PDB file of C-alpha atoms in Angstrom:
ATOM      1  CA  MET A  12     -20.935 106.574-128.432  1.00 43.00           C
ATOM      2  CA  THR A  13     -19.960 108.259-125.151  1.00 42.00           C
ATOM      3  CA  GLU A  14     -16.346 107.306-125.753  1.00 46.00           C
ATOM      4  CA  TYR A  15     -16.394 109.075-129.138  1.00 44.00           C
ATOM      5  CA  ARG A  16     -17.718 112.279-127.573  1.00 47.00           C
ATOM      6  CA  ASN A  17     -15.116 112.270-124.826  1.00 47.00           C
ATOM      7  CA  ILE A  18     -12.370 111.788-127.404  1.00 49.00           C
ATOM      8  CA  SER A  19     -13.596 114.753-129.445  1.00 49.00           C
ATOM      9  CA  ASN A  20     -13.146 117.011-126.414  1.00 51.00           C
ATOM     10  CA  ILE A  21      -9.501 116.169-125.782  1.00 47.00           C
ATOM     11  CA  LEU A  22      -7.898 115.419-129.161  1.00 57.00           C
ATOM     12  CA  CYS A  23      -6.570 118.048-131.537  1.00 72.00           C
ATOM     13  CA  THR A  24      -8.103 118.568-134.957  1.00 77.00           C
ATOM     14  CA  ASP A  25      -5.283 116.846-136.867  1.00 80.00           C
ATOM     15  CA  ILE A  26      -5.669 113.658-134.853  1.00 82.00           C
ATOM     16  CA  LEU A  27      -9.445 113.711-135.258  1.00 82.00           C
ATOM     17  CA  LEU A  28      -9.134 114.119-139.019  1.00 85.00           C
ATOM     18  CA  GLU A  29      -6.826 111.123-139.105  1.00 84.00           C
ATOM     19  CA  LEU A  30      -9.222 109.032-137.007  1.00 83.00           C
ATOM     20  CA  PHE A  31     -12.200 109.979-139.159  1.00 87.00           C
ATOM     21  CA  GLN A  32     -10.735 108.058-142.112  1.00 85.00           C
ATOM     22  CA  TYR A  33     -11.205 104.748-140.288  1.00 88.00           C
ATOM     23  CA  PHE A  34     -14.974 105.046-139.783  1.00 91.00           C
ATOM     24  CA  TYR A  35     -17.962 104.896-142.070  1.00 94.00           C
ATOM     25  CA  VAL A  36     -19.587 108.241-142.700  1.00 94.00           C
ATOM     26  CA  ASP A  37     -22.815 107.297-140.883  1.00 93.00           C
ATOM     27  CA  GLU A  38     -20.756 106.410-137.793  1.00 93.00           C
ATOM     28  CA  LEU A  39     -19.038 109.793-137.971  1.00 92.00           C
ATOM     29  CA  PHE A  40     -22.290 111.741-138.109  1.00 93.00           C
ATOM     30  CA  ASN A  41     -23.870 109.671-135.341  1.00 91.00           C
ATOM     31  CA  ALA A  42     -20.871 110.200-133.074  1.00 87.00           C
ATOM     32  CA  PHE A  43     -19.703 113.742-133.809  1.00 86.00           C
ATOM     33  CA  ASN A  44     -22.357 115.808-135.572  1.00 85.00           C
ATOM     34  CA  ASP A  45     -23.955 116.921-132.292  1.00 82.00           C
ATOM     35  CA  THR A  46     -20.705 117.326-130.352  1.00 81.00           C
ATOM     36  CA  ILE A  47     -18.301 119.073-132.747  1.00 82.00           C
ATOM     37  CA  HIS A  48     -19.222 122.576-133.849  1.00 78.00           C
ATOM     38  CA  TYR A  49     -19.620 122.808-137.646  1.00 84.00           C
ATOM     39  CA  PHE A  50     -18.741 119.129-138.026  1.00 88.00           C
ATOM     40  CA  PRO A  51     -19.674 118.882-141.762  1.00 89.00           C
ATOM     41  CA  LEU A  52     -17.470 121.917-142.449  1.00 90.00           C
ATOM     42  CA  LEU A  53     -14.605 120.237-140.605  1.00 89.00           C
ATOM     43  CA  LEU A  54     -14.940 117.183-142.862  1.00 90.00           C
ATOM     44  CA  LYS A  55     -14.966 119.328-145.997  1.00 89.00           C
ATOM     45  CA  ASN A  56     -12.088 121.609-145.012  1.00 88.00           C
ATOM     46  CA  GLY A  57     -10.035 118.628-143.886  1.00 89.00           C
ATOM     47  CA  ASN A  58     -10.701 116.769-147.155  1.00 90.00           C
ATOM     48  CA  VAL A  59     -11.428 113.648-145.119  1.00 91.00           C
ATOM     49  CA  GLN A  60     -11.724 110.562-147.305  1.00 93.00           C
ATOM     50  CA  LEU A  61     -15.152 109.079-146.642  1.00 94.00           C
ATOM     51  CA  HIS A  62     -16.504 105.534-146.758  1.00 96.00           C
ATOM     52  CA  VAL A  63     -20.228 104.958-147.257  1.00 96.00           C
ATOM     53  CA  ARG A  64     -21.958 101.725-146.243  1.00 93.00           C
ATOM     54  CA  HIS A  65     -25.651 102.691-146.272  1.00 91.00           C
ATOM     55  CA  VAL A  66     -27.203 104.465-149.251  1.00 94.00           C
ATOM     56  CA  ASP A  67     -30.650 104.662-147.682  1.00 92.00           C
ATOM     57  CA  SER A  68     -33.175 107.431-147.060  1.00 93.00           C
ATOM     58  CA  HIS A  69     -31.310 108.637-143.955  1.00 93.00           C
ATOM     59  CA  PHE A  70     -28.095 108.982-145.948  1.00 94.00           C
ATOM     60  CA  ARG A  71     -29.848 110.799-148.787  1.00 94.00           C
ATOM     61  CA  LYS A  72     -31.707 113.261-146.548  1.00 94.00           C
ATOM     62  CA  HIS A  73     -29.327 113.926-143.661  1.00 93.00           C
ATOM     63  CA  ILE A  74     -25.780 112.987-144.656  1.00 94.00           C
ATOM     64  CA  MET A  75     -25.427 113.467-148.390  1.00 94.00           C
ATOM     65  CA  PRO A  76     -26.285 117.221-148.302  1.00 94.00           C
ATOM     66  CA  ASN A  77     -23.573 117.739-145.657  1.00 93.00           C
ATOM     67  CA  ILE A  78     -20.595 116.055-147.287  1.00 93.00           C
ATOM     68  CA  GLU A  79     -18.367 116.795-150.229  1.00 93.00           C
ATOM     69  CA  ARG A  80     -19.185 114.131-152.804  1.00 93.00           C
ATOM     70  CA  ASN A  81     -15.651 114.124-154.201  1.00 94.00           C
ATOM     71  CA  ASN A  82     -14.356 113.076-150.768  1.00 94.00           C
ATOM     72  CA  VAL A  83     -16.231 109.761-150.921  1.00 96.00           C
ATOM     73  CA  ILE A  84     -13.807 107.045-152.068  1.00 95.00           C
ATOM     74  CA  SER A  85     -15.746 103.835-151.351  1.00 96.00           C
ATOM     75  CA  VAL A  86     -19.399 102.782-151.277  1.00 97.00           C
ATOM     76  CA  ARG A  87     -20.966  99.555-150.012  1.00 96.00           C
ATOM     77  CA  ILE A  88     -24.646  98.881-150.622  1.00 95.00           C
ATOM     78  CA  GLN A  89     -25.881  95.968-148.509  1.00 92.00           C
ATOM     79  CA  ASN A  90     -29.141  95.487-150.395  1.00 94.00           C
ATOM     80  CA  MET A  91     -29.815  97.067-153.767  1.00 95.00           C
ATOM     81  CA  TYR A  92     -33.568  96.767-153.208  1.00 93.00           C
ATOM     82  CA  GLN A  93     -33.257  99.064-150.179  1.00 93.00           C
ATOM     83  CA  MET A  94     -31.097 101.658-151.915  1.00 94.00           C
ATOM     84  CA  ALA A  95     -32.463 105.206-151.907  1.00 94.00           C
ATOM     85  CA  PRO A  96     -32.806 107.044-155.253  1.00 94.00           C
ATOM     86  CA  VAL A  97     -29.220 108.300-155.319  1.00 94.00           C
ATOM     87  CA  ASN A  98     -27.168 108.843-158.465  1.00 95.00           C
ATOM     88  CA  LEU A  99     -23.901 106.972-157.905  1.00 96.00           C
ATOM     89  CA  GLY A 100     -22.425 108.888-160.822  1.00 94.00           C
ATOM     90  CA  GLU A 101     -22.218 111.968-158.571  1.00 94.00           C
ATOM     91  CA  PHE A 102     -19.419 110.327-156.563  1.00 95.00           C
ATOM     92  CA  ASN A 103     -16.647 110.896-159.066  1.00 93.00           C
ATOM     93  CA  GLN A 104     -13.781 109.847-156.796  1.00 95.00           C
ATOM     94  CA  VAL A 105     -15.180 106.485-155.707  1.00 96.00           C
ATOM     95  CA  HIS A 106     -12.649 103.795-156.627  1.00 96.00           C
ATOM     96  CA  PHE A 107     -14.211 100.880-154.725  1.00 97.00           C
ATOM     97  CA  LEU A 108     -17.874  99.828-154.964  1.00 98.00           C
ATOM     98  CA  VAL A 109     -19.661  96.804-153.464  1.00 98.00           C
ATOM     99  CA  LEU A 110     -23.217  95.902-154.493  1.00 97.00           C
ATOM    100  CA  HIS A 111     -25.260  93.181-152.760  1.00 97.00           C
ATOM    101  CA  ASN A 112     -28.443  91.460-153.937  1.00 96.00           C
ATOM    102  CA  VAL A 113     -28.087  92.683-157.508  1.00 96.00           C
ATOM    103  CA  THR A 114     -30.634  91.855-160.201  1.00 95.00           C
ATOM    104  CA  GLU A 115     -31.320  93.169-163.667  1.00 94.00           C
ATOM    105  CA  LEU A 116     -34.144  95.292-162.230  1.00 95.00           C
ATOM    106  CA  ASN A 117     -32.048  97.155-159.651  1.00 95.00           C
ATOM    107  CA  TRP A 118     -28.800  97.549-161.607  1.00 96.00           C
ATOM    108  CA  PRO A 119     -27.690 101.201-161.143  1.00 95.00           C
ATOM    109  CA  ASP A 120     -28.269 103.588-164.026  1.00 94.00           C
ATOM    110  CA  ASN A 121     -24.996 105.412-163.377  1.00 95.00           C
ATOM    111  CA  PHE A 122     -21.601 104.557-161.921  1.00 96.00           C
ATOM    112  CA  PRO A 123     -18.709 106.682-160.616  1.00 95.00           C
ATOM    113  CA  LYS A 124     -16.569 107.635-163.590  1.00 92.00           C
ATOM    114  CA  ASP A 125     -13.305 106.815-161.784  1.00 91.00           C
ATOM    115  CA  LEU A 126     -14.446 103.427-160.445  1.00 96.00           C
ATOM    116  CA  LYS A 127     -11.642 100.843-160.517  1.00 97.00           C
ATOM    117  CA  TYR A 128     -12.710  98.003-158.197  1.00 98.00           C
ATOM    118  CA  LEU A 129     -16.191  96.498-158.386  1.00 98.00           C
ATOM    119  CA  THR A 130     -17.560  93.674-156.236  1.00 98.00           C
ATOM    120  CA  ILE A 131     -21.011  92.306-157.041  1.00 97.00           C
ATOM    121  CA  TYR A 132     -23.244  89.774-155.276  1.00 97.00           C
ATOM    122  CA  VAL A 133     -25.767  88.631-157.868  1.00 95.00           C
ATOM    123  CA  ARG A 134     -28.891  86.518-157.791  1.00 91.00           C
ATOM    124  CA  SER A 135     -28.194  83.437-159.881  1.00 88.00           C
ATOM    125  CA  LYS A 136     -31.058  83.970-162.306  1.00 90.00           C
ATOM    126  CA  ASP A 137     -29.569  87.305-163.399  1.00 92.00           C
ATOM    127  CA  ARG A 138     -25.911  86.260-163.419  1.00 91.00           C
ATOM    128  CA  HIS A 139     -25.402  86.313-167.178  1.00 89.00           C
ATOM    129  CA  LYS A 140     -27.006  89.695-167.851  1.00 91.00           C
ATOM    130  CA  ILE A 141     -25.318  91.357-164.876  1.00 94.00           C
ATOM    131  CA  PHE A 142     -21.929  89.912-165.805  1.00 93.00           C
ATOM    132  CA  LYS A 143     -22.189  91.405-169.289  1.00 91.00           C
ATOM    133  CA  LYS A 144     -23.292  94.761-167.865  1.00 94.00           C
ATOM    134  CA  ALA A 145     -20.292  94.790-165.525  1.00 95.00           C
ATOM    135  CA  LEU A 146     -17.844  93.921-168.287  1.00 94.00           C
ATOM    136  CA  ILE A 147     -18.750  96.902-170.450  1.00 92.00           C
ATOM    137  CA  LEU A 148     -18.379  99.484-167.673  1.00 95.00           C
ATOM    138  CA  ASP A 149     -15.595 101.946-168.425  1.00 91.00           C
ATOM    139  CA  ASN A 150     -12.260 101.889-166.578  1.00 92.00           C
ATOM    140  CA  ILE A 151     -12.965  98.903-164.284  1.00 96.00           C
ATOM    141  CA  LYS A 152      -9.696  97.134-163.447  1.00 97.00           C
ATOM    142  CA  ARG A 153     -10.850  94.444-161.004  1.00 98.00           C
ATOM    143  CA  LEU A 154     -14.187  92.634-160.917  1.00 97.00           C
ATOM    144  CA  GLU A 155     -15.207  90.227-158.165  1.00 97.00           C
ATOM    145  CA  PHE A 156     -18.357  88.376-159.156  1.00 96.00           C
ATOM    146  CA  ASN A 157     -20.281  86.435-156.490  1.00 96.00           C
ATOM    147  CA  SER A 158     -23.263  84.178-157.061  1.00 93.00           C
ATOM    148  CA  THR A 159     -24.541  80.833-155.814  1.00 90.00           C
ATOM    149  CA  PHE A 160     -24.263  79.328-159.275  1.00 86.00           C
ATOM    150  CA  LEU A 161     -22.109  80.619-162.122  1.00 84.00           C
ATOM    151  CA  HIS A 162     -22.556  79.144-165.559  1.00 79.00           C
ATOM    152  CA  PHE A 163     -22.514  81.484-168.519  1.00 68.00           C
ATOM    153  CA  HIS A 164     -24.152  80.837-171.869  1.00 59.00           C
ATOM    154  CA  ASP A 165     -23.645  82.395-175.321  1.00 56.00           C
ATOM    155  CA  CYS A 166     -19.924  81.719-175.209  1.00 63.00           C
ATOM    156  CA  ASN A 167     -19.458  82.943-178.780  1.00 71.00           C
ATOM    157  CA  GLU A 168     -21.023  86.292-177.988  1.00 80.00           C
ATOM    158  CA  THR A 169     -18.939  89.408-178.494  1.00 84.00           C
ATOM    159  CA  LEU A 170     -19.889  92.441-176.419  1.00 87.00           C
ATOM    160  CA  VAL A 171     -20.363  95.921-177.857  1.00 87.00           C
ATOM    161  CA  LYS A 172     -16.845  96.831-176.719  1.00 91.00           C
ATOM    162  CA  PRO A 173     -13.890  95.005-175.144  1.00 93.00           C
ATOM    163  CA  SER A 174     -13.743  94.958-171.361  1.00 95.00           C
ATOM    164  CA  THR A 175     -11.050  96.957-169.549  1.00 95.00           C
ATOM    165  CA  ILE A 176     -10.974  94.470-166.647  1.00 97.00           C
ATOM    166  CA  LYS A 177      -7.524  93.112-165.821  1.00 97.00           C
ATOM    167  CA  HIS A 178      -8.299  91.039-162.733  1.00 97.00           C
ATOM    168  CA  LEU A 179     -11.316  88.715-162.537  1.00 97.00           C
ATOM    169  CA  VAL A 180     -12.501  86.773-159.470  1.00 97.00           C
ATOM    170  CA  PHE A 181     -15.383  84.284-159.398  1.00 95.00           C
ATOM    171  CA  ASN A 182     -16.816  83.173-156.041  1.00 94.00           C
ATOM    172  CA  SER A 183     -19.535  80.560-156.184  1.00 92.00           C
ATOM    173  CA  GLN A 184     -20.713  77.226-154.835  1.00 89.00           C
ATOM    174  CA  ARG A 185     -20.581  75.875-158.373  1.00 89.00           C
ATOM    175  CA  CYS A 186     -18.701  77.670-161.128  1.00 89.00           C
ATOM    176  CA  PHE A 187     -18.120  76.792-164.774  1.00 88.00           C
ATOM    177  CA  ILE A 188     -15.647  79.065-166.548  1.00 87.00           C
ATOM    178  CA  ASN A 189     -16.145  79.750-170.220  1.00 85.00           C
ATOM    179  CA  TYR A 190     -12.684  80.572-171.553  1.00 87.00           C
ATOM    180  CA  GLU A 191     -13.968  81.274-175.044  1.00 86.00           C
ATOM    181  CA  PHE A 192     -16.181  84.090-173.771  1.00 88.00           C
ATOM    182  CA  LEU A 193     -13.266  85.551-171.778  1.00 90.00           C
ATOM    183  CA  LEU A 194     -10.989  85.397-174.808  1.00 89.00           C
ATOM    184  CA  ASN A 195     -13.568  87.134-176.971  1.00 88.00           C
ATOM    185  CA  ASN A 196     -14.281  89.966-174.560  1.00 91.00           C
ATOM    186  CA  MET A 197     -11.405  90.462-172.094  1.00 92.00           C
ATOM    187  CA  PRO A 198      -8.221  91.128-174.093  1.00 91.00           C
ATOM    188  CA  ASP A 199      -6.438  92.780-171.140  1.00 93.00           C
ATOM    189  CA  LEU A 200      -7.095  90.014-168.589  1.00 95.00           C
ATOM    190  CA  GLN A 201      -4.020  89.557-166.367  1.00 96.00           C
ATOM    191  CA  SER A 202      -5.271  87.347-163.525  1.00 96.00           C
ATOM    192  CA  LEU A 203      -8.088  84.844-163.095  1.00 95.00           C
ATOM    193  CA  LYS A 204      -9.208  83.400-159.757  1.00 95.00           C
ATOM    194  CA  SER A 205     -12.127  81.113-159.015  1.00 93.00           C
ATOM    195  CA  SER A 206     -13.532  78.944-156.219  1.00 90.00           C
ATOM    196  CA  ASN A 207     -15.468  75.685-156.631  1.00 88.00           C
ATOM    197  CA  THR A 208     -14.585  75.470-160.300  1.00 86.00           C
ATOM    198  CA  TYR A 209     -16.202  72.416-161.889  1.00 85.00           C
ATOM    199  CA  TYR A 210     -14.532  70.517-164.737  1.00 77.00           C
ATOM    200  CA  PRO A 211     -12.212  73.413-165.666  1.00 70.00           C
ATOM    201  CA  HIS A 212     -10.355  71.288-168.232  1.00 63.00           C
ATOM    202  CA  ARG A 213     -13.465  70.399-170.248  1.00 66.00           C
ATOM    203  CA  THR A 214     -13.502  72.997-172.971  1.00 68.00           C
ATOM    204  CA  LYS A 215     -12.901  73.405-176.664  1.00 69.00           C
ATOM    205  CA  THR A 216      -9.404  73.222-178.057  1.00 66.00           C
ATOM    206  CA  ASN A 217      -7.776  75.815-180.310  1.00 72.00           C
ATOM    207  CA  LEU A 218      -9.622  78.647-178.595  1.00 76.00           C
ATOM    208  CA  GLY A 219      -6.913  81.232-179.040  1.00 81.00           C
ATOM    209  CA  ILE A 220      -4.348  82.730-176.698  1.00 87.00           C
ATOM    210  CA  PHE A 221      -4.493  85.132-173.759  1.00 90.00           C
ATOM    211  CA  ASN A 222      -1.686  87.589-174.424  1.00 90.00           C
ATOM    212  CA  ARG A 223      -1.555  89.190-170.965  1.00 92.00           C
ATOM    213  CA  LEU A 224      -2.782  86.488-168.576  1.00 93.00           C
ATOM    214  CA  TYR A 225      -0.014  86.201-165.960  1.00 93.00           C
ATOM    215  CA  THR A 226      -1.707  84.462-163.017  1.00 93.00           C
ATOM    216  CA  ILE A 227      -4.304  81.692-162.714  1.00 91.00           C
ATOM    217  CA  ASP A 228      -5.579  80.532-159.306  1.00 92.00           C
ATOM    218  CA  LEU A 229      -8.354  77.922-159.350  1.00 89.00           C
ATOM    219  CA  ASP A 230      -9.903  75.820-156.583  1.00 88.00           C
ATOM    220  CA  CYS A 231     -11.322  72.982-158.631  1.00 85.00           C
ATOM    221  CA  LYS A 232     -13.614  69.989-158.436  1.00 82.00           C
ATOM    222  CA  HIS A 233     -13.482  66.998-160.783  1.00 78.00           C
ATOM    223  CA  ILE A 234     -10.174  67.972-162.314  1.00 76.00           C
ATOM    224  CA  ASP A 235      -7.434  66.154-164.150  1.00 77.00           C
ATOM    225  CA  ILE A 236      -4.560  68.398-163.119  1.00 75.00           C
ATOM    226  CA  ASP A 237      -2.162  67.186-165.818  1.00 78.00           C
ATOM    227  CA  VAL A 238      -4.714  67.845-168.552  1.00 79.00           C
ATOM    228  CA  MET A 239      -5.598  71.196-167.009  1.00 81.00           C
ATOM    229  CA  ILE A 240      -1.982  72.344-166.857  1.00 79.00           C
ATOM    230  CA  LEU A 241      -1.511  71.492-170.519  1.00 81.00           C
ATOM    231  CA  PHE A 242      -4.663  73.409-171.403  1.00 83.00           C
ATOM    232  CA  ILE A 243      -3.706  76.504-169.390  1.00 82.00           C
ATOM    233  CA  ILE A 244      -0.206  76.611-170.813  1.00 80.00           C
ATOM    234  CA  ASP A 245      -1.681  76.270-174.288  1.00 83.00           C
ATOM    235  CA  VAL A 246      -4.092  79.217-173.978  1.00 85.00           C
ATOM    236  CA  SER A 247      -1.625  81.492-172.148  1.00 86.00           C
ATOM    237  CA  ARG A 248       1.776  80.186-173.190  1.00 83.00           C
ATOM    238  CA  TYR A 249       3.205  83.613-174.041  1.00 84.00           C
ATOM    239  CA  SER A 250       2.262  85.345-170.796  1.00 90.00           C
ATOM    240  CA  LEU A 251       1.613  82.900-167.927  1.00 87.00           C
ATOM    241  CA  ARG A 252       3.926  83.349-164.929  1.00 88.00           C
ATOM    242  CA  GLN A 253       2.133  81.561-162.104  1.00 87.00           C
ATOM    243  CA  CYS A 254      -0.537  78.875-162.039  1.00 85.00           C
ATOM    244  CA  ARG A 255      -2.124  77.425-158.898  1.00 86.00           C
ATOM    245  CA  LEU A 256      -4.611  74.561-159.170  1.00 83.00           C
ATOM    246  CA  ILE A 257      -6.170  72.742-156.224  1.00 82.00           C
ATOM    247  CA  ASN A 258      -8.495  69.772-156.327  1.00 76.00           C
ATOM    248  CA  VAL A 259     -10.743  70.433-153.317  1.00 63.00           C
ATOM    249  CA  ASN A 260     -12.022  66.845-153.347  1.00 62.00           C
ATOM    250  CA  ASN A 261      -8.667  65.497-152.249  1.00 53.00           C
ATOM    251  CA  SER A 262      -6.244  66.893-149.673  1.00 47.00           C
ATOM    252  CA  LEU A 263      -3.249  64.853-150.845  1.00 44.00           C
ATOM    253  CA  SER A 264      -0.316  66.936-152.006  1.00 41.00           C
ATOM    254  CA  SER A 265      -0.306  65.085-155.324  1.00 41.00           C
ATOM    255  CA  TYR A 266      -3.597  66.797-156.099  1.00 45.00           C
ATOM    256  CA  ILE A 267      -2.184  70.278-155.612  1.00 49.00           C
ATOM    257  CA  ALA A 268      -0.341  71.945-158.446  1.00 51.00           C
ATOM    258  CA  ASP A 269       1.645  75.119-157.909  1.00 52.00           C
ATOM    259  CA  VAL A 270       3.460  75.936-161.109  1.00 50.00           C
ATOM    260  CA  LEU A 271       5.914  78.772-161.549  1.00 45.00           C
ATOM    261  CA  ILE A 272       6.815  79.545-165.133  1.00 44.00           C
ATOM    262  CA  SER A 273       9.791  81.772-165.804  1.00 36.00           C
TER     263      SER A 273
END
């Protein structure tokens, strides 16, 4: 902290404004609010892009009233159960949002209207409901969905509106992908990535075709790579450009498929 205060005494305003962009907003207020005269005004006048990592009572009472909400471009909430009553919809310029420990009970009522990148860490028991809630958010381009166990039911279900998500990432200790559900609800899907994907080739045939799916990257368990390649080419034959499949149970090169399709 002492180092920050010494720096503020010797560096010009332009350099400080540049440095401010590399710290979280709570770090900035802890380091500079008592040492730089009219520090909140400096942030506002300099249009400093702000990153928030704690949406707690301290942020709501002491930081939020002193910042320009439209200058906040990213928010990370480490525990949704500890989040203060803050309307995320007020941060209209937030493009990147990370939510940890998400359940159906603490799912936010409002989201930034310009949100593009959403990362969620979900309790397994709420995975299906939260996944559907995330899919119907407006304007989301990339969704990273994290949970200990990912296995979605109601594969024939069609959501109230098609998802805008183009890039989908599943991170789990045990993941089962339901391609039928993705086909029904994600018409603009361009890339699919998953870890610990179990039996990815066991699915129905004649599901339909992904028209915009360019990239598939799957770390798999219990996979017949030849069968899986045939399946993937079948469901994305008009769009697929790159396919990467790895059988994590075997390190031999024969169990790694890296397919480039021109």
